[in-house]
PDB file of C-alpha atoms in Angstrom:
ATOM      1  CA  UNK A   1     -38.897  44.311  -5.689  1.00 81.00           C
ATOM      2  CA  UNK A   2     -41.437  41.454  -5.690  1.00 84.00           C
ATOM      3  CA  UNK A   3     -39.182  39.569  -8.080  1.00 88.00           C
ATOM      4  CA  UNK A   4     -36.280  39.923  -5.641  1.00 89.00           C
ATOM      5  CA  UNK A   5     -38.427  38.659  -2.772  1.00 90.00           C
ATOM      6  CA  UNK A   6     -39.648  35.721  -4.851  1.00 90.00           C
ATOM      7  CA  UNK A   7     -36.092  34.872  -5.896  1.00 91.00           C
ATOM      8  CA  UNK A   8     -34.899  35.087  -2.290  1.00 91.00           C
ATOM      9  CA  UNK A   9     -37.755  32.867  -1.124  1.00 92.00           C
ATOM     10  CA  UNK A  10     -36.997  30.328  -3.852  1.00 92.00           C
ATOM     11  CA  UNK A  11     -33.306  30.326  -2.932  1.00 92.00           C
ATOM     12  CA  UNK A  12     -34.134  29.844   0.749  1.00 92.00           C
ATOM     13  CA  UNK A  13     -36.497  26.973  -0.059  1.00 93.00           C
ATOM     14  CA  UNK A  14     -33.867  25.329  -2.256  1.00 94.00           C
ATOM     15  CA  UNK A  15     -31.250  25.682   0.471  1.00 93.00           C
ATOM     16  CA  UNK A  16     -33.597  24.191   3.080  1.00 93.00           C
ATOM     17  CA  UNK A  17     -34.353  21.295   0.746  1.00 94.00           C
ATOM     18  CA  UNK A  18     -30.639  20.691   0.254  1.00 93.00           C
ATOM     19  CA  UNK A  19     -30.042  20.699   4.000  1.00 94.00           C
ATOM     20  CA  UNK A  20     -32.895  18.233   4.496  1.00 95.00           C
ATOM     21  CA  UNK A  21     -31.520  15.928   1.763  1.00 95.00           C
ATOM     22  CA  UNK A  22     -28.102  16.035   3.409  1.00 96.00           C
ATOM     23  CA  UNK A  23     -29.575  15.181   6.824  1.00 97.00           C
ATOM     24  CA  UNK A  24     -31.510  12.271   5.320  1.00 96.00           C
ATOM     25  CA  UNK A  25     -28.426  10.963   3.532  1.00 97.00           C
ATOM     26  CA  UNK A  26     -26.401  11.158   6.755  1.00 97.00           C
ATOM     27  CA  UNK A  27     -29.177   9.356   8.642  1.00 97.00           C
ATOM     28  CA  UNK A  28     -29.210   6.553   6.056  1.00 97.00           C
ATOM     29  CA  UNK A  29     -25.410   6.265   6.156  1.00 97.00           C
ATOM     30  CA  UNK A  30     -25.487   6.010   9.956  1.00 98.00           C
ATOM     31  CA  UNK A  31     -28.132   3.279   9.808  1.00 96.00           C
ATOM     32  CA  UNK A  32     -26.048   1.363   7.259  1.00 96.00           C
ATOM     33  CA  UNK A  33     -22.932   1.618   9.445  1.00 96.00           C
ATOM     34  CA  UNK A  34     -24.947   0.391  12.433  1.00 97.00           C
ATOM     35  CA  UNK A  35     -26.273  -2.660  10.569  1.00 96.00           C
ATOM     36  CA  UNK A  36     -22.822  -3.489   9.193  1.00 95.00           C
ATOM     37  CA  UNK A  37     -21.369  -3.340  12.705  1.00 96.00           C
ATOM     38  CA  UNK A  38     -24.226  -5.545  13.911  1.00 95.00           C
ATOM     39  CA  UNK A  39     -23.465  -8.187  11.268  1.00 93.00           C
ATOM     40  CA  UNK A  40     -19.730  -8.049  11.985  1.00 94.00           C
ATOM     41  CA  UNK A  41     -20.394  -8.488  15.695  1.00 92.00           C
ATOM     42  CA  UNK A  42     -22.695 -11.462  15.166  1.00 90.00           C
ATOM     43  CA  UNK A  43     -20.351 -13.057  12.662  1.00 90.00           C
ATOM     44  CA  UNK A  44     -17.175 -12.736  14.697  1.00 88.00           C
ATOM     45  CA  UNK A  45     -18.838 -13.514  18.024  1.00 84.00           C
ATOM     46  CA  UNK A  46     -20.106 -16.864  16.801  1.00 82.00           C
ATOM     47  CA  UNK A  47     -17.300 -17.482  14.258  1.00 84.00           C
ATOM     48  CA  UNK A  48     -19.886 -17.846  11.504  1.00 86.00           C
ATOM     49  CA  UNK A  49     -17.877 -16.879   8.424  1.00 89.00           C
ATOM     50  CA  UNK A  50     -14.427 -15.559   7.597  1.00 89.00           C
ATOM     51  CA  UNK A  51     -13.834 -11.826   7.899  1.00 91.00           C
ATOM     52  CA  UNK A  52     -13.551 -11.374   4.131  1.00 90.00           C
ATOM     53  CA  UNK A  53     -16.901 -13.109   3.596  1.00 91.00           C
ATOM     54  CA  UNK A  54     -18.503 -10.908   6.231  1.00 92.00           C
ATOM     55  CA  UNK A  55     -17.032  -7.769   4.645  1.00 92.00           C
ATOM     56  CA  UNK A  56     -18.310  -8.829   1.225  1.00 91.00           C
ATOM     57  CA  UNK A  57     -21.810  -9.189   2.676  1.00 92.00           C
ATOM     58  CA  UNK A  58     -21.538  -5.812   4.413  1.00 93.00           C
ATOM     59  CA  UNK A  59     -20.499  -4.152   1.165  1.00 92.00           C
ATOM     60  CA  UNK A  60     -23.173  -5.770  -0.981  1.00 92.00           C
ATOM     61  CA  UNK A  61     -26.314  -5.680   1.160  1.00 92.00           C
ATOM     62  CA  UNK A  62     -28.715  -2.815   1.723  1.00 93.00           C
ATOM     63  CA  UNK A  63     -29.565  -1.518   5.171  1.00 95.00           C
ATOM     64  CA  UNK A  64     -32.945  -3.263   5.118  1.00 95.00           C
ATOM     65  CA  UNK A  65     -31.467  -6.592   3.999  1.00 93.00           C
ATOM     66  CA  UNK A  66     -28.708  -6.375   6.616  1.00 95.00           C
ATOM     67  CA  UNK A  67     -31.359  -5.755   9.270  1.00 96.00           C
ATOM     68  CA  UNK A  68     -33.394  -8.776   8.116  1.00 94.00           C
ATOM     69  CA  UNK A  69     -30.317 -10.985   8.029  1.00 92.00           C
ATOM     70  CA  UNK A  70     -29.113  -9.896  11.478  1.00 93.00           C
ATOM     71  CA  UNK A  71     -32.560 -10.362  12.986  1.00 93.00           C
ATOM     72  CA  UNK A  72     -32.663 -13.885  11.578  1.00 91.00           C
ATOM     73  CA  UNK A  73     -29.180 -14.650  12.876  1.00 90.00           C
ATOM     74  CA  UNK A  74     -30.036 -13.334  16.334  1.00 90.00           C
ATOM     75  CA  UNK A  75     -33.042 -15.659  16.409  1.00 88.00           C
ATOM     76  CA  UNK A  76     -30.818 -18.640  15.558  1.00 85.00           C
ATOM     77  CA  UNK A  77     -27.892 -17.852  17.837  1.00 85.00           C
ATOM     78  CA  UNK A  78     -26.444 -19.085  20.074  1.00 79.00           C
ATOM     79  CA  UNK A  79     -28.378 -22.340  19.831  1.00 84.00           C
ATOM     80  CA  UNK A  80     -28.060 -23.105  16.131  1.00 85.00           C
ATOM     81  CA  UNK A  81     -24.773 -21.682  14.904  1.00 86.00           C
ATOM     82  CA  UNK A  82     -24.699 -24.140  11.986  1.00 88.00           C
ATOM     83  CA  UNK A  83     -28.003 -22.839  10.621  1.00 89.00           C
ATOM     84  CA  UNK A  84     -26.807 -19.261  11.064  1.00 89.00           C
ATOM     85  CA  UNK A  85     -23.563 -20.093   9.256  1.00 89.00           C
ATOM     86  CA  UNK A  86     -25.529 -21.727   6.436  1.00 91.00           C
ATOM     87  CA  UNK A  87     -27.790 -18.672   6.147  1.00 90.00           C
ATOM     88  CA  UNK A  88     -24.804 -16.346   5.808  1.00 89.00           C
ATOM     89  CA  UNK A  89     -23.139 -18.556   3.236  1.00 91.00           C
ATOM     90  CA  UNK A  90     -26.382 -18.817   1.246  1.00 92.00           C
ATOM     91  CA  UNK A  91     -26.664 -15.035   1.239  1.00 91.00           C
ATOM     92  CA  UNK A  92     -23.064 -14.800   0.031  1.00 90.00           C
ATOM     93  CA  UNK A  93     -23.733 -17.273  -2.790  1.00 90.00           C
ATOM     94  CA  UNK A  94     -26.836 -15.352  -3.859  1.00 90.00           C
ATOM     95  CA  UNK A  95     -24.816 -12.145  -4.060  1.00 88.00           C
ATOM     96  CA  UNK A  96     -22.048 -13.864  -6.037  1.00 87.00           C
ATOM     97  CA  UNK A  97     -24.607 -15.235  -8.503  1.00 89.00           C
ATOM     98  CA  UNK A  98     -26.180 -11.792  -8.961  1.00 87.00           C
ATOM     99  CA  UNK A  99     -22.786 -10.238  -9.612  1.00 85.00           C
ATOM    100  CA  UNK A 100     -21.850 -12.967 -12.085  1.00 86.00           C
ATOM    101  CA  UNK A 101     -25.075 -12.548 -14.066  1.00 81.00           C
TER     102      UNK A 101
END
């Protein structure tokens, strides 16, 4: 009887852990979608880079890096679109170099 209770408790704990992992994964995916949308909006609004370049950045960058990049772009725009464009292109080149290596 104690073995059954212990097994049931272990199964319940495992299930709860799985649910928590799933929630965390969904939360991370939502944050990534939000940052990708943010970059797309900044890029298209200021005509910084072509859509395919923007999509390549969205696909390659982590949530944290997207956030850093967007924050930097927001600080530069609308006043210095050239610097923002250069920052995006530099990020794209860095990704291309990493993938080539």
